Amino acid sequence: MAALPPYTSTLERVWHYTYLAICGLIFLFLIGPILVIIPLSFNAEPYFTFTHAMLTFDPAGYSLRWYHNILSHPAWIQSIKNSFIIGPAATVLATVLGTLAALGLSRPQMPFRGVIMSILISPMIVPLIISAAGMFFFYSSVDLTQTYMGVILAHTALGIPFVVITVTATLSGFDHSLTRASASLGASPSHTFFKVILPLVTPGVISGALFAFITSFDEVVVVIFLSGVKQRTLPLEMWAGIREQISPTILAVATILVAMSVLLLTVLELLRRRNERLRGIRA
Amino acid sequence: MTTADGKPLKVSLRRALRRQRIWAFLLVAPLLLFILVTFIVPVFNMALRGIENPQVHDIMPQTTSALKAWDGEGLPAEPVYAALVADLQAGYKSKEIGKVATRLNYEKVGMRSVIMSSARHAKRMKDGPYKEAMIHVNRAWGDPATWRLIKRESAPYTFSYLLAALDAHYDDNGDIAMLPQDRRIYVPLFIRTLLMSATVTLFCILLGYPVAYLLANLPLKISNLLMIMVLLPFWTSLLVRTTTWIVLLQSQGVLNDLMVWLHVIDDQGRIQMIFNKTGTLVAMTHILLPFMILPLYSVMKTVPPSYLRAARSLGANPLVAFWRVYVPQTVSGIGAGSLLVFILSIGYYITPALVGGQSGQMISNMIAYHMQESLNWGLAGALGLLLLVIVLVLYSVYNKFIGIDKIKMG
């Protein structure tokens, strides 16, 4: 596709460039909206569009006032703290439980594999509003609503499918003769796990954990139903902000979140390369 | 044949295999238990609310058992009225009777005041006969239809919420009837939800296919770079992506400003593109597009380019070759992506709630409304049950044809 062969007809040439232009527009559709809010979050005026001063690159058109706004509102600070309490806690729980289960699921002797797998993935499929409403009724009957514990457990359940999927995918290329080799060389099962299995599945575990983290960090429906005043998370604060009166502070928060997803994506990309390299050595 | 310790080999092998099965299961067990308790039970609990009917059964137990003998013809006999008065007195005292009033009012408007005023009168009644007295208090007690309603709703489980969720109800004779056309809400909303999801899925195929084709056919170095453009939106918060569409599409927003500046439209003619169906469709397509591109890309990666070249060299024109040779090989990717996008979009709540306005609301928003505002949790449960059934049917189709562990995430 990179270079057109010399025998290409004019019509094909025209079509080729039209096609590339169409793809360019689709990429613009994908990425443009996310990039647009970044400069807008530095707007000096409380508008959601580019002012004349911004377009002429006048420094007076730009400011950090919306970022100051985040720092000067205790509600935003508290919600950021909450997100960083709930997210990691749910991630650790989901990753540990999910990795263990994936190890079991990828064993050839696992009974009822299909049924169990579809139960474990279901939190990703069931509409969030049903999950949230169900959790609200059930968790309030055991006094878990308006507690950190309740939100953490709920987010763990929502993050688990991602861990199970990524770790089983990593394990699908796993060579089981390695564990047998390790055992025949005299390693105990736990030694085999930490020295042979874990290093090979670590990239999958980490990317599963990142998925679980972003799921919790981004989740708002369950938080609407389960959280009290004390457990308000960043997405909930944003949701409330957008519904009441959308202010450019939201754009500043959104920019910070975009920066975070860029960071996570970079980590994931590095992991993928490492994984490919490792597999390349083995092959 | 025996092993070293003298046991038959077959027995020994079977035992070893069983031990391995148990080990595998023990690894999965903690997570399975966790998901069952924190997720599956709550979801079932929610769906059950759509058929549970405890109010009349629990709060008016005497009336419930007295009505068991009544055949539904004419008015019930004196003992039933006595039971009614006793239940109303007890319910008034425990302040529970309001729940019965609310419950019966869902079935027949006006029943709330019938129950509440009857309860206030009943607390002063000393002794019978109650039949005449109750009919005097409220004429509804002289109407067999009222009694048929109470008898029907005294069962611990009911279909009436499900019927309401399908725009039907029990008429005065207890037969199932559809609501008049102009009062139907939920069936049109289900249809709209399905149509919008289908539209989003179609948009995703139309936009996703060319991009996936490009990515699959470029050299890996360039395609990995371009892949970031697909993965970054995938990793960006849903709220952020919904917010950007508000910023872009609102009438004082970036896109309208751009069009005014380009003189495509004048300042008075700004187009309302958000807080309606259009806004919801655009934002949802943007959010779900990566879920289409990723499975398409991974299928297209496996299609050998030589097939297309062979078709061309055998004389097919490019369009025919593409349509009859290339596309059929990617059908599994289209199927996987479409099912996933469709399943995810019929349950969408956040995006329609923020950018949908009136015309862009979906069934999840109605469930949220009944959960949080009208507090008709039975109806919320019934709507949830119907939505859940649709999703689970699609999920099992996905599971059967594609396999749930094949979901692609980057």
mmCIF file with all atom_site columns, C-alpha atoms in Angstrom, chain A residues 39-47 49-66:
data_model
loop_
_atom_site.group_PDB
_atom_site.id
_atom_site.type_symbol
_atom_site.label_atom_id
_atom_site.label_alt_id
_atom_site.label_comp_id
_atom_site.label_asym_id
_atom_site.label_entity_id
_atom_site.label_seq_id
_atom_site.pdbx_PDB_ins_code
_atom_site.Cartn_x
_atom_site.Cartn_y
_atom_site.Cartn_z
_atom_site.occupancy
_atom_site.B_iso_or_equiv
_atom_site.pdbx_formal_charge
_atom_site.auth_seq_id
_atom_site.auth_comp_id
_atom_site.auth_asym_id
_atom_site.auth_atom_id
_atom_site.pdbx_PDB_model_num
ATOM 1  C CA . PRO A 1 39 ? -5.848  24.535 24.145 1.00 0.00 ? 39 PRO A CA 1
ATOM 2  C CA . LEU A 1 40 ? -9.383  25.516 25.166 1.00 0.00 ? 40 LEU A CA 1
ATOM 3  C CA . SER A 1 41 ? -8.595  24.647 28.785 1.00 0.00 ? 41 SER A CA 1
ATOM 4  C CA . PHE A 1 42 ? -6.045  27.498 28.774 1.00 0.00 ? 42 PHE A CA 1
ATOM 5  C CA . ASN A 1 43 ? -8.670  30.002 27.647 1.00 0.00 ? 43 ASN A CA 1
ATOM 6  C CA . ALA A 1 44 ? -8.544  33.275 29.588 1.00 0.00 ? 44 ALA A CA 1
ATOM 7  C CA . GLU A 1 45 ? -12.247 33.866 29.004 1.00 0.00 ? 45 GLU A CA 1
ATOM 8  C CA . PRO A 1 46 ? -15.078 31.683 30.278 1.00 0.00 ? 46 PRO A CA 1
ATOM 9  C CA . TYR A 1 47 ? -15.988 30.554 26.743 1.00 0.00 ? 47 TYR A CA 1
ATOM 10 C CA . THR A 1 49 ? -14.575 28.347 21.844 1.00 0.00 ? 49 THR A CA 1
ATOM 11 C CA . PHE A 1 50 ? -11.413 29.943 20.493 1.00 0.00 ? 50 PHE A CA 1
ATOM 12 C CA . THR A 1 51 ? -11.380 33.678 21.215 1.00 0.00 ? 51 THR A CA 1
ATOM 13 C CA . HIS A 1 52 ? -9.781  36.179 18.873 1.00 0.00 ? 52 HIS A CA 1
ATOM 14 C CA . ALA A 1 53 ? -6.871  36.590 21.290 1.00 0.00 ? 53 ALA A CA 1
ATOM 15 C CA . MET A 1 54 ? -6.243  32.837 21.282 1.00 0.00 ? 54 MET A CA 1
ATOM 16 C CA . LEU A 1 55 ? -6.249  32.601 17.508 1.00 0.00 ? 55 LEU A CA 1
ATOM 17 C CA . THR A 1 56 ? -3.710  35.427 17.174 1.00 0.00 ? 56 THR A CA 1
ATOM 18 C CA . PHE A 1 57 ? -1.529  33.732 19.806 1.00 0.00 ? 57 PHE A CA 1
ATOM 19 C CA . ASP A 1 58 ? -1.798  36.754 22.070 1.00 0.00 ? 58 ASP A CA 1
ATOM 20 C CA . PRO A 1 59 ? -0.423  35.638 25.477 1.00 0.00 ? 59 PRO A CA 1
ATOM 21 C CA . ALA A 1 60 ? -3.239  37.565 27.160 1.00 0.00 ? 60 ALA A CA 1
ATOM 22 C CA . GLY A 1 61 ? -5.692  35.140 25.587 1.00 0.00 ? 61 GLY A CA 1
ATOM 23 C CA . TYR A 1 62 ? -4.240  32.258 27.541 1.00 0.00 ? 62 TYR A CA 1
ATOM 24 C CA . SER A 1 63 ? -4.232  31.670 31.269 1.00 0.00 ? 63 SER A CA 1
ATOM 25 C CA . LEU A 1 64 ? -4.054  29.012 33.936 1.00 0.00 ? 64 LEU A CA 1
ATOM 26 C CA . ARG A 1 65 ? -7.114  30.301 35.789 1.00 0.00 ? 65 ARG A CA 1
ATOM 27 C CA . TRP A 1 66 ? -9.148  27.091 35.308 1.00 0.00 ? 66 TRP A CA 1
#
